[in-house]
Amino acid sequence: MKPNDPPFEHLAIARALLLEPYGLDERHLDAALAEIFRHRVDYADLYFQFTRSEGWSLEEGMVKSGSFSIDQGVGVRAVAGDKTAFAYSDVIGAEALMSAARAARTIASRGAGRVKVADGLAPGAGHALYRPEDPIPRLDAGAKVALLERVERAARAKDPRVRQVMAGLAAEYDVVLVARSDGLIAADVRPLVRLSLTVIAEQGGRREQGHSGGGGRFDFSHFDEARIAVYVEEAVQSALTNLEARPAPAGTMTVVLGPGWPGVLLHEAVGHGLEGDFNRKGSSVFAGRIGQRVASPGVTVVDDGTLAGRRGSLNIDDEGNPTQRNVLIEDGILKGYLQDTLNARLMKLPATGNGRRESFAHLPMPRMTNTYMLNGDRDPAEIIASVDRGLYAVNFGGGQVDITNGKFVFSASEAWWVENGRLQYPVKGATLVGNGPDALTRVTMIGRDMRLDPGIGVCGKDGQSVPVGVGQPTLRIEALTVGGTA
């Protein structure tokens, strides 16, 4: 690598923010790692983080709240076998670092380390998927308020039935630095922005909502007039459609899932079950099934952290490994799991660049990045036309899944009743109930319109939240249970 390569640029920024102001350099990191290895451990790492975040929200025609915060600190981890010790400090400095190192080494009571700590630190590889710039100062406060006000005016002007508009603008600048006992040092500089919009429409005393928005790893210039118009159109039309919605039918039926955000069902019902920790412990329904058929022919699912500018993408994961494009299911056959360093080592498999953590105060674990199903060969219109009687789910709200058995429950925020191959009328209150692995075997038609979500996903696991992406083409699934209101 050359000094002007992205990994070196990221390291320079991270050193300037996380080490130099506190009198730290690589010698202090080496000393902390060596302190941990005075006891019997296999691996150790240091995770420094600086996060600056800002948020604005508009309601009832005015910006009613704003927030700004700075958070920073260091997490110290020591691993021996399948046991982990972890300590963190929100104070960065030589004394705090050594104190955390001494606390983490207590995972073993005495003896020399079985693995020698590397002699010195060397930069690791990484991608250049987004610019290492802070998006927060790219617009001043007045411009951010004006942006939200434009969104609000455009939504109200769209239709007289629009009664209320709520909009939010958020930005984050996240700088991380990882130093490992195997001699690697790596850094990443991560921008993130998001614009969200909720519209409430009223007609005949009935009120319904519509939602839209998007974002990713770039700055506020992404939200130009054309993109704002798309968000407004989607939110308003969703609210107006729901005003006409009838009670959803219930029963077992054919369900067509739309492209894009409905991939959140794939994320929850299948993706979590393919994370390495659940499979190492045998608690996932996919445990021990690599090489077996787990989905219909044509179903290929990937997790790709290398998509430029996407919300779920990272140049390196939170253990310093470059992210990858990992094929999880190929033509219906299970190919692999998502791995962090710990679970990969214990399962004797390679790490996949999926070690993620919410902050320096949390341990890393295997997590998804951008998870989606690849295209099939069917025209989406052909898929809907093939349905005699069934449901077309355009968009989803909340949902949940049980990892141990794959059972899921998802509510559709916008859906249509289909009869004789045509959309008949919108329905309200449709809930999809099923089993993730079983649902994958019931996929009979896959569209050629794969779409990623607009950049709104947040994934929760074991109390930690991280930004993610989802996506899929239009899908036809047979005999899925719909809990309705009719």
Coordinates of C-alpha atoms in Angstrom, one line a residue:
M1 CA 0.0 0.0 0.0
K2 CA 1.0 3.6 -0.6
P3 CA 0.8 6.4 1.9
N4 CA -2.1 8.0 0.0
D5 CA -4.1 4.7 -0.2
P6 CA -7.5 4.8 1.7
P7 CA -6.3 2.6 4.6
F8 CA -3.4 5.0 5.3
E9 CA -5.8 8.0 5.0
H10 CA -8.2 6.5 7.4
L11 CA -5.4 5.7 9.8
A12 CA -4.1 9.2 9.7
I13 CA -7.6 10.6 10.5
A14 CA -8.1 8.1 13.3
R15 CA -4.7 8.8 14.9
A16 CA -5.4 12.5 14.8
L17 CA -8.7 12.1 16.6
L18 CA -8.2 9.1 18.8
L19 CA -4.5 8.9 19.7
E20 CA -2.5 12.1 19.3
P21 CA -4.7 14.4 21.4
Y22 CA -4.3 12.0 24.4
G23 CA -0.5 11.5 24.0
L24 CA -0.9 8.0 22.6
D25 CA 0.9 6.3 19.8
E26 CA 1.5 2.7 18.6
R27 CA 3.9 2.1 21.4
H28 CA 1.2 2.5 24.0
L29 CA -1.1 0.1 22.0
D30 CA 1.7 -2.5 21.9
A31 CA 2.2 -2.1 25.6
A32 CA -1.5 -2.6 26.4
L33 CA -1.6 -5.7 24.2
A34 CA 1.5 -7.1 25.9
E35 CA 0.0 -6.4 29.3
I36 CA -3.0 -8.6 28.4
F37 CA -0.7 -11.4 27.2
R38 CA 1.0 -11.6 30.6
H39 CA -1.8 -14.0 31.2
R40 CA -2.9 -17.1 29.2
V41 CA -5.0 -15.7 26.3
D42 CA -5.3 -16.6 22.6
Y43 CA -6.1 -13.2 21.2
A44 CA -6.7 -9.6 22.2
D45 CA -7.7 -6.3 20.5
L46 CA -8.3 -2.6 21.3
Y47 CA -11.2 -0.7 19.7
F48 CA -11.1 3.1 19.8
Q49 CA -14.1 5.1 18.6
F50 CA -15.1 8.7 18.1
T51 CA -18.7 9.4 17.1
R52 CA -20.3 12.7 16.4
S53 CA -24.1 12.7 15.7
E54 CA -26.8 15.2 15.1
G55 CA -30.6 15.0 14.6
W56 CA -33.4 17.3 13.7
S57 CA -37.2 16.7 13.7
L58 CA -40.1 18.6 12.3
E59 CA -43.7 18.3 13.4
E60 CA -46.8 20.5 13.0
G61 CA -45.0 22.7 10.5
M62 CA -42.0 23.6 12.7
V63 CA -38.7 22.0 13.8
K64 CA -39.5 21.1 17.4
S65 CA -36.3 19.3 18.5
G66 CA -32.7 19.0 17.7
S67 CA -29.9 17.0 19.2
F68 CA -26.1 16.9 19.0
S69 CA -23.7 14.5 20.8
I70 CA -20.1 13.3 20.9
D71 CA -19.2 9.9 22.3
Q72 CA -15.8 8.4 22.4
G73 CA -13.8 5.7 24.2
V74 CA -11.9 2.4 24.0
G75 CA -12.9 -1.2 24.4
V76 CA -10.4 -3.9 25.3
R77 CA -11.1 -7.5 24.7
A78 CA -9.1 -10.7 25.6
V79 CA -10.1 -14.1 24.3
A80 CA -9.1 -17.5 25.7
G81 CA -10.7 -20.5 24.0
D82 CA -14.5 -19.7 23.9
K83 CA -14.3 -17.3 26.9
T84 CA -14.1 -13.5 26.5
A85 CA -13.2 -10.8 28.9
F86 CA -14.0 -7.2 28.1
A87 CA -13.5 -3.8 29.6
Y88 CA -14.1 -0.4 28.3
S89 CA -13.5 3.3 29.2
D90 CA -15.1 6.5 27.9
V91 CA -11.8 8.2 28.9
I92 CA -9.0 7.8 26.4
G93 CA -5.4 8.0 27.7
A94 CA -2.4 5.8 28.7
E95 CA -3.6 5.2 32.2
A96 CA -7.2 4.3 31.2
L97 CA -6.0 2.1 28.5
M98 CA -3.6 0.1 30.8
S99 CA -6.3 -0.1 33.4
A100 CA -8.7 -1.7 30.9
A101 CA -6.0 -4.0 29.7
R102 CA -5.3 -5.3 33.2
A103 CA -9.1 -5.8 33.7
A104 CA -9.4 -7.7 30.5
R105 CA -6.5 -10.0 31.1
T106 CA -8.2 -11.5 34.2
I107 CA -9.9 -14.1 31.9
A108 CA -6.9 -16.3 32.9
S109 CA -5.5 -16.2 36.4
R110 CA -1.8 -16.9 35.7
G111 CA 0.7 -18.1 33.2
A112 CA 2.2 -16.9 29.9
G113 CA 0.2 -16.4 26.8
R114 CA -0.1 -19.4 24.5
V115 CA 0.1 -17.1 21.5
K116 CA 2.9 -14.5 21.3
V117 CA 1.7 -11.0 20.8
A118 CA 3.0 -9.6 17.5
D119 CA 6.1 -7.5 17.5
G120 CA 4.7 -4.1 16.4
L121 CA 1.7 -3.1 14.4
A122 CA 1.3 -2.9 10.6
P123 CA -1.6 -1.4 8.6
G124 CA -4.3 -3.8 7.3
A125 CA -6.2 -3.7 4.0
G126 CA -9.5 -2.0 3.5
H127 CA -12.0 -0.7 0.9
A128 CA -12.8 2.8 -0.2
L129 CA -16.6 2.6 -0.4
Y130 CA -17.4 6.1 0.8
R131 CA -15.6 9.4 1.3
P132 CA -14.0 9.9 4.8
E133 CA -15.7 13.2 5.4
D134 CA -17.9 14.5 8.2
P135 CA -21.4 15.1 6.8
I136 CA -22.6 17.2 9.7
P137 CA -20.9 20.6 8.8
R138 CA -21.7 20.2 5.1
L139 CA -25.0 22.1 5.7
D140 CA -25.5 24.7 8.4
A141 CA -28.3 24.6 10.8
G142 CA -30.5 27.0 8.8
A143 CA -30.1 24.9 5.7
K144 CA -31.1 21.7 7.5
V145 CA -34.2 23.4 8.9
A146 CA -35.0 24.7 5.4
L147 CA -34.6 21.2 4.0
L148 CA -37.2 19.7 6.4
E149 CA -39.5 22.6 5.7
R150 CA -39.4 22.0 2.0
V151 CA -40.2 18.3 2.6
E152 CA -43.2 19.4 4.7
R153 CA -44.5 21.9 2.2
A154 CA -44.2 19.4 -0.7
A155 CA -46.1 16.7 1.2
R156 CA -49.0 19.1 2.1
A157 CA -49.2 20.4 -1.4
K158 CA -49.5 16.9 -2.8
D159 CA -53.1 16.3 -1.6
P160 CA -55.6 18.2 0.5
R161 CA -56.2 15.1 2.6
V162 CA -52.7 15.3 4.1
R163 CA -53.3 16.5 7.7
Q164 CA -49.9 16.1 9.3
V165 CA -46.3 15.7 8.2
M166 CA -43.4 14.5 10.4
A167 CA -39.9 14.6 9.0
G168 CA -36.5 13.9 10.5
L169 CA -32.9 14.5 9.5
A170 CA -30.0 12.6 11.1
A171 CA -26.3 12.5 10.5
E172 CA -23.3 10.7 12.0
Y173 CA -19.5 10.8 11.7
D174 CA -17.9 7.7 13.1
V175 CA -14.2 7.1 13.3
V176 CA -12.8 3.7 14.6
L177 CA -9.4 2.3 15.1
V178 CA -8.6 -1.3 15.8
A179 CA -5.3 -2.7 17.1
R180 CA -4.9 -6.5 17.3
S181 CA -2.5 -8.9 19.0
D182 CA -1.7 -10.4 15.6
G183 CA 0.0 -7.2 14.6
L184 CA -2.8 -5.5 12.6
I185 CA -3.8 -1.9 13.0
A186 CA -6.7 -0.6 10.9
A187 CA -9.1 2.3 10.8
D188 CA -12.3 3.4 9.2
V189 CA -14.0 6.8 8.8
R190 CA -17.8 6.3 8.4
P191 CA -20.3 9.0 7.4
L192 CA -24.0 8.2 7.6
V193 CA -27.1 10.3 6.8
R194 CA -30.8 9.6 6.8
L195 CA -34.0 11.5 5.9
S196 CA -37.3 10.1 7.2
L197 CA -40.9 11.2 6.4
T198 CA -44.3 10.2 7.8
V199 CA -47.5 11.5 6.4
I200 CA -50.9 11.3 8.0
A201 CA -53.9 11.6 5.7
E202 CA -57.6 11.9 6.7
Q203 CA -60.8 11.2 4.9
G204 CA -64.3 10.8 6.3
G205 CA -63.0 10.8 9.8
R206 CA -60.5 8.0 9.0
R207 CA -56.8 8.6 9.4
E208 CA -54.0 6.5 7.9
Q209 CA -50.2 6.8 7.7
G210 CA -47.6 6.5 4.9
H211 CA -43.8 6.4 5.4
S212 CA -40.8 7.0 3.2
G213 CA -37.2 8.1 3.4
G214 CA -33.7 6.9 2.8
G215 CA -30.0 7.5 3.3
G216 CA -26.6 6.0 3.2
R217 CA -22.8 6.7 3.7
F218 CA -22.6 10.1 2.0
D219 CA -23.5 13.7 2.8
F220 CA -26.7 15.8 2.6
S221 CA -26.3 16.6 -1.1
H222 CA -27.9 13.2 -1.7
F223 CA -31.2 14.7 -0.8
D224 CA -31.7 16.8 -3.8
E225 CA -35.1 18.1 -5.1
A226 CA -35.7 15.0 -7.3
R227 CA -35.1 12.6 -4.4
I228 CA -37.2 14.6 -2.0
A229 CA -40.0 14.5 -4.6
V230 CA -39.7 10.6 -4.7
Y231 CA -39.9 10.4 -0.9
V232 CA -42.9 12.7 -0.8
E233 CA -44.7 10.8 -3.5
E234 CA -44.2 7.4 -1.8
A235 CA -45.3 8.6 1.6
V236 CA -48.4 10.5 0.4
Q237 CA -49.5 7.7 -1.9
S238 CA -49.0 5.1 0.7
A239 CA -51.2 7.1 3.2
L240 CA -53.9 7.7 0.5
T241 CA -53.9 4.0 -0.5
N242 CA -54.4 3.0 3.1
L243 CA -57.4 5.3 3.4
E244 CA -59.1 3.1 0.8
A245 CA -58.0 -0.2 2.4
R246 CA -60.5 -2.9 3.4
P247 CA -60.0 -5.5 6.2
A248 CA -57.4 -8.0 5.1
P249 CA -58.5 -11.6 4.6
A250 CA -57.1 -14.4 6.7
G251 CA -56.0 -17.9 5.9
T252 CA -53.4 -19.8 3.9
M253 CA -52.8 -18.3 0.5
T254 CA -50.3 -17.3 -2.2
V255 CA -48.4 -14.2 -1.2
V256 CA -46.4 -12.0 -3.5
L257 CA -43.7 -9.9 -1.9
G258 CA -42.7 -6.7 -3.6
P259 CA -39.0 -5.7 -4.3
G260 CA -36.8 -3.7 -2.0
W261 CA -37.7 -3.2 1.6
P262 CA -39.8 -6.4 1.9
G263 CA -36.4 -8.1 1.9
V264 CA -36.5 -7.3 5.7
L265 CA -38.5 -10.5 6.0
L266 CA -35.5 -12.4 4.4
H267 CA -33.2 -10.5 6.8
E268 CA -35.1 -11.4 9.9
A269 CA -36.4 -14.9 9.1
V270 CA -33.3 -16.2 7.3
G271 CA -30.4 -13.9 7.8
H272 CA -30.1 -14.1 11.6
G273 CA -30.3 -17.8 11.4
L274 CA -27.1 -17.8 9.2
E275 CA -25.0 -15.9 11.7
G276 CA -22.1 -17.9 13.0
D277 CA -22.7 -17.7 16.8
F278 CA -26.1 -19.3 16.5
N279 CA -24.8 -22.0 14.3
R280 CA -21.7 -22.7 16.5
K281 CA -24.0 -23.2 19.5
G282 CA -26.4 -25.3 17.5
S283 CA -29.4 -23.0 18.3
S284 CA -30.1 -22.1 14.6
V285 CA -32.4 -24.2 12.4
F286 CA -29.5 -24.0 9.8
A287 CA -26.9 -25.5 12.1
G288 CA -24.9 -28.3 10.5
R289 CA -26.7 -27.9 7.2
I290 CA -24.0 -26.5 4.9
G291 CA -24.2 -28.3 1.5
Q292 CA -27.9 -29.2 2.0
R293 CA -30.9 -27.8 0.1
V294 CA -32.6 -25.1 2.3
A295 CA -34.5 -23.2 -0.4
S296 CA -36.2 -23.6 -3.8
P297 CA -34.0 -23.8 -6.9
G298 CA -33.2 -20.3 -8.1
V299 CA -33.0 -18.8 -4.6
T300 CA -29.5 -17.2 -4.1
V301 CA -28.9 -15.0 -1.0
V302 CA -25.8 -12.9 -0.4
D303 CA -24.6 -10.6 2.3
D304 CA -22.4 -7.9 0.8
G305 CA -20.6 -5.3 2.9
T306 CA -18.7 -3.9 -0.1
L307 CA -21.5 -2.0 -1.9
A308 CA -20.4 1.6 -2.4
G309 CA -22.3 4.2 -0.3
R310 CA -24.8 1.7 1.1
R311 CA -26.1 2.0 4.7
G312 CA -24.9 -1.4 5.7
S313 CA -21.5 -1.2 4.0
L314 CA -18.2 -0.9 5.8
N315 CA -14.6 -0.5 4.6
I316 CA -13.5 -2.8 7.4
D317 CA -15.6 -4.6 10.0
D318 CA -15.3 -3.8 13.7
E319 CA -12.5 -6.3 14.1
G320 CA -10.3 -4.7 11.3
N321 CA -11.1 -7.3 8.6
P322 CA -12.2 -6.0 5.1
T323 CA -15.8 -6.7 4.4
Q324 CA -16.7 -9.2 1.7
R325 CA -19.4 -10.4 -0.6
N326 CA -20.5 -13.7 1.0
V327 CA -22.8 -16.1 -0.8
L328 CA -25.0 -17.7 1.9
I329 CA -27.4 -19.7 -0.2
E330 CA -26.7 -20.5 -3.9
D331 CA -29.5 -21.9 -6.1
G332 CA -31.2 -23.2 -2.9
I333 CA -28.1 -24.8 -1.4
L334 CA -26.7 -23.5 1.9
K335 CA -23.1 -22.4 1.3
G336 CA -21.9 -20.8 4.5
Y337 CA -22.4 -18.6 7.6
L338 CA -21.6 -15.1 8.6
Q339 CA -18.6 -15.1 10.8
D340 CA -16.7 -12.8 13.2
T341 CA -13.2 -13.8 14.3
L342 CA -14.1 -15.7 17.5
N343 CA -16.8 -17.9 16.0
A344 CA -14.8 -18.5 12.8
R345 CA -11.8 -19.7 14.9
L346 CA -13.9 -22.0 17.0
M347 CA -15.7 -23.4 14.0
K348 CA -12.4 -23.7 12.1
L349 CA -13.8 -21.5 9.3
P350 CA -12.5 -18.3 7.8
A351 CA -13.8 -14.9 9.1
T352 CA -16.1 -13.2 6.6
G353 CA -15.8 -9.6 7.6
N354 CA -19.0 -9.6 9.6
G355 CA -17.7 -8.8 13.1
R356 CA -19.8 -5.8 14.2
R357 CA -20.5 -3.9 17.4
E358 CA -22.7 -0.9 18.3
S359 CA -19.9 1.0 20.0
F360 CA -16.7 0.7 21.9
A361 CA -18.7 -0.3 25.0
H362 CA -20.0 -3.5 23.3
L363 CA -18.4 -6.8 22.2
P364 CA -18.4 -7.6 18.5
M365 CA -20.5 -10.4 17.2
P366 CA -21.4 -11.8 13.7
R367 CA -23.9 -9.5 12.1
M368 CA -25.3 -8.8 8.6
T369 CA -24.4 -5.9 6.4
N370 CA -26.4 -5.7 3.2
T371 CA -28.4 -8.9 2.8
Y372 CA -30.4 -9.6 -0.3
M373 CA -31.7 -12.2 -2.8
L374 CA -30.4 -12.1 -6.3
N375 CA -32.6 -11.7 -9.4
G376 CA -34.6 -14.4 -11.1
D377 CA -35.9 -14.4 -14.6
R378 CA -39.6 -13.5 -14.3
D379 CA -41.4 -10.3 -15.2
P380 CA -42.9 -8.8 -12.0
A381 CA -46.2 -8.3 -13.9
E382 CA -46.2 -11.9 -14.9
I383 CA -45.8 -12.9 -11.2
I384 CA -48.9 -10.9 -10.1
A385 CA -50.9 -12.1 -13.2
S386 CA -50.2 -15.7 -12.1
V387 CA -52.1 -15.4 -8.8
D388 CA -55.6 -16.6 -8.7
R389 CA -56.4 -15.4 -5.2
G390 CA -53.8 -14.1 -2.8
L391 CA -52.0 -11.1 -1.2
Y392 CA -49.5 -8.7 -2.7
A393 CA -47.4 -7.2 0.1
V394 CA -45.8 -3.9 -1.1
N395 CA -44.2 -2.8 2.2
F396 CA -43.7 -4.0 5.7
G397 CA -43.8 -2.5 9.2
G398 CA -42.5 -4.4 12.2
G399 CA -41.7 -8.0 12.6
Q400 CA -40.0 -10.6 14.8
V401 CA -38.4 -14.0 14.5
D402 CA -37.5 -16.9 16.7
I403 CA -33.9 -18.0 15.7
T404 CA -34.3 -21.5 17.2
N405 CA -37.2 -22.5 14.9
G406 CA -37.3 -19.8 12.3
K407 CA -40.9 -18.8 13.0
F408 CA -41.7 -15.2 12.0
V409 CA -44.5 -12.7 12.3
F410 CA -44.5 -9.6 10.0
S411 CA -47.1 -6.9 9.6
A412 CA -47.7 -5.4 6.1
S413 CA -47.9 -1.6 6.1
E414 CA -49.2 -1.6 2.5
A415 CA -50.8 -4.6 0.8
W416 CA -53.3 -5.5 -1.9
W417 CA -55.8 -8.3 -2.5
V418 CA -55.1 -10.0 -5.8
E419 CA -57.8 -11.9 -7.7
N420 CA -57.7 -13.4 -11.2
G421 CA -54.2 -12.0 -11.7
R422 CA -55.2 -8.3 -10.9
L423 CA -54.8 -6.0 -8.0
Q424 CA -58.4 -5.6 -6.7
Y425 CA -58.2 -3.3 -3.7
P426 CA -55.8 -2.3 -0.8
V427 CA -56.1 -4.2 2.5
K428 CA -55.3 -3.2 6.0
G429 CA -54.1 -5.3 9.0
A430 CA -52.4 -8.2 7.0
T431 CA -49.9 -10.2 9.1
L432 CA -47.6 -12.8 7.6
V433 CA -47.0 -15.8 9.8
G434 CA -44.6 -18.6 8.9
N435 CA -41.3 -20.3 9.2
G436 CA -38.2 -18.8 7.4
P437 CA -36.5 -22.0 6.1
D438 CA -39.9 -23.4 5.2
A439 CA -41.0 -20.2 3.4
L440 CA -37.8 -20.3 1.3
T441 CA -38.8 -23.8 0.0
R442 CA -42.1 -22.4 -1.1
V443 CA -40.7 -19.7 -3.4
T444 CA -42.0 -20.6 -6.9
M445 CA -41.4 -17.4 -8.9
I446 CA -38.5 -14.9 -8.7
G447 CA -38.6 -11.5 -10.5
R448 CA -35.9 -9.8 -12.4
D449 CA -36.4 -6.5 -10.5
M450 CA -34.1 -6.9 -7.5
R451 CA -34.0 -3.6 -5.6
L452 CA -32.2 -2.6 -2.4
D453 CA -34.0 -0.7 0.3
P454 CA -33.6 3.1 0.2
G455 CA -31.3 3.2 3.2
I456 CA -33.4 3.0 6.3
G457 CA -32.6 -0.3 8.0
V458 CA -31.5 -0.8 11.6
C459 CA -30.9 -4.3 13.0
G460 CA -31.1 -5.2 16.6
K461 CA -29.4 -8.2 18.3
D462 CA -28.6 -8.9 21.9
G463 CA -29.3 -5.3 22.8
Q464 CA -27.1 -3.8 20.1
S465 CA -28.3 -1.9 17.0
V466 CA -26.3 -1.4 13.8
P467 CA -27.2 0.1 10.4
V468 CA -28.0 -2.6 7.7
G469 CA -29.4 -2.9 4.2
V470 CA -31.9 -5.4 2.7
G471 CA -33.2 -6.2 -0.7
Q472 CA -34.9 -8.7 -3.0
P473 CA -36.8 -9.0 -6.3
T474 CA -40.5 -9.6 -6.5
L475 CA -41.2 -13.1 -5.1
R476 CA -44.2 -15.5 -5.2
I477 CA -44.5 -17.7 -2.2
E478 CA -47.0 -20.5 -1.9
A479 CA -49.3 -21.4 1.0
L480 CA -48.2 -18.7 3.4
T481 CA -50.4 -18.0 6.4
V482 CA -52.0 -14.6 6.5
G483 CA -53.5 -13.3 9.7
G484 CA -56.1 -10.7 8.7
T485 CA -58.8 -8.6 10.1
A486 CA -61.7 -9.8 8.0

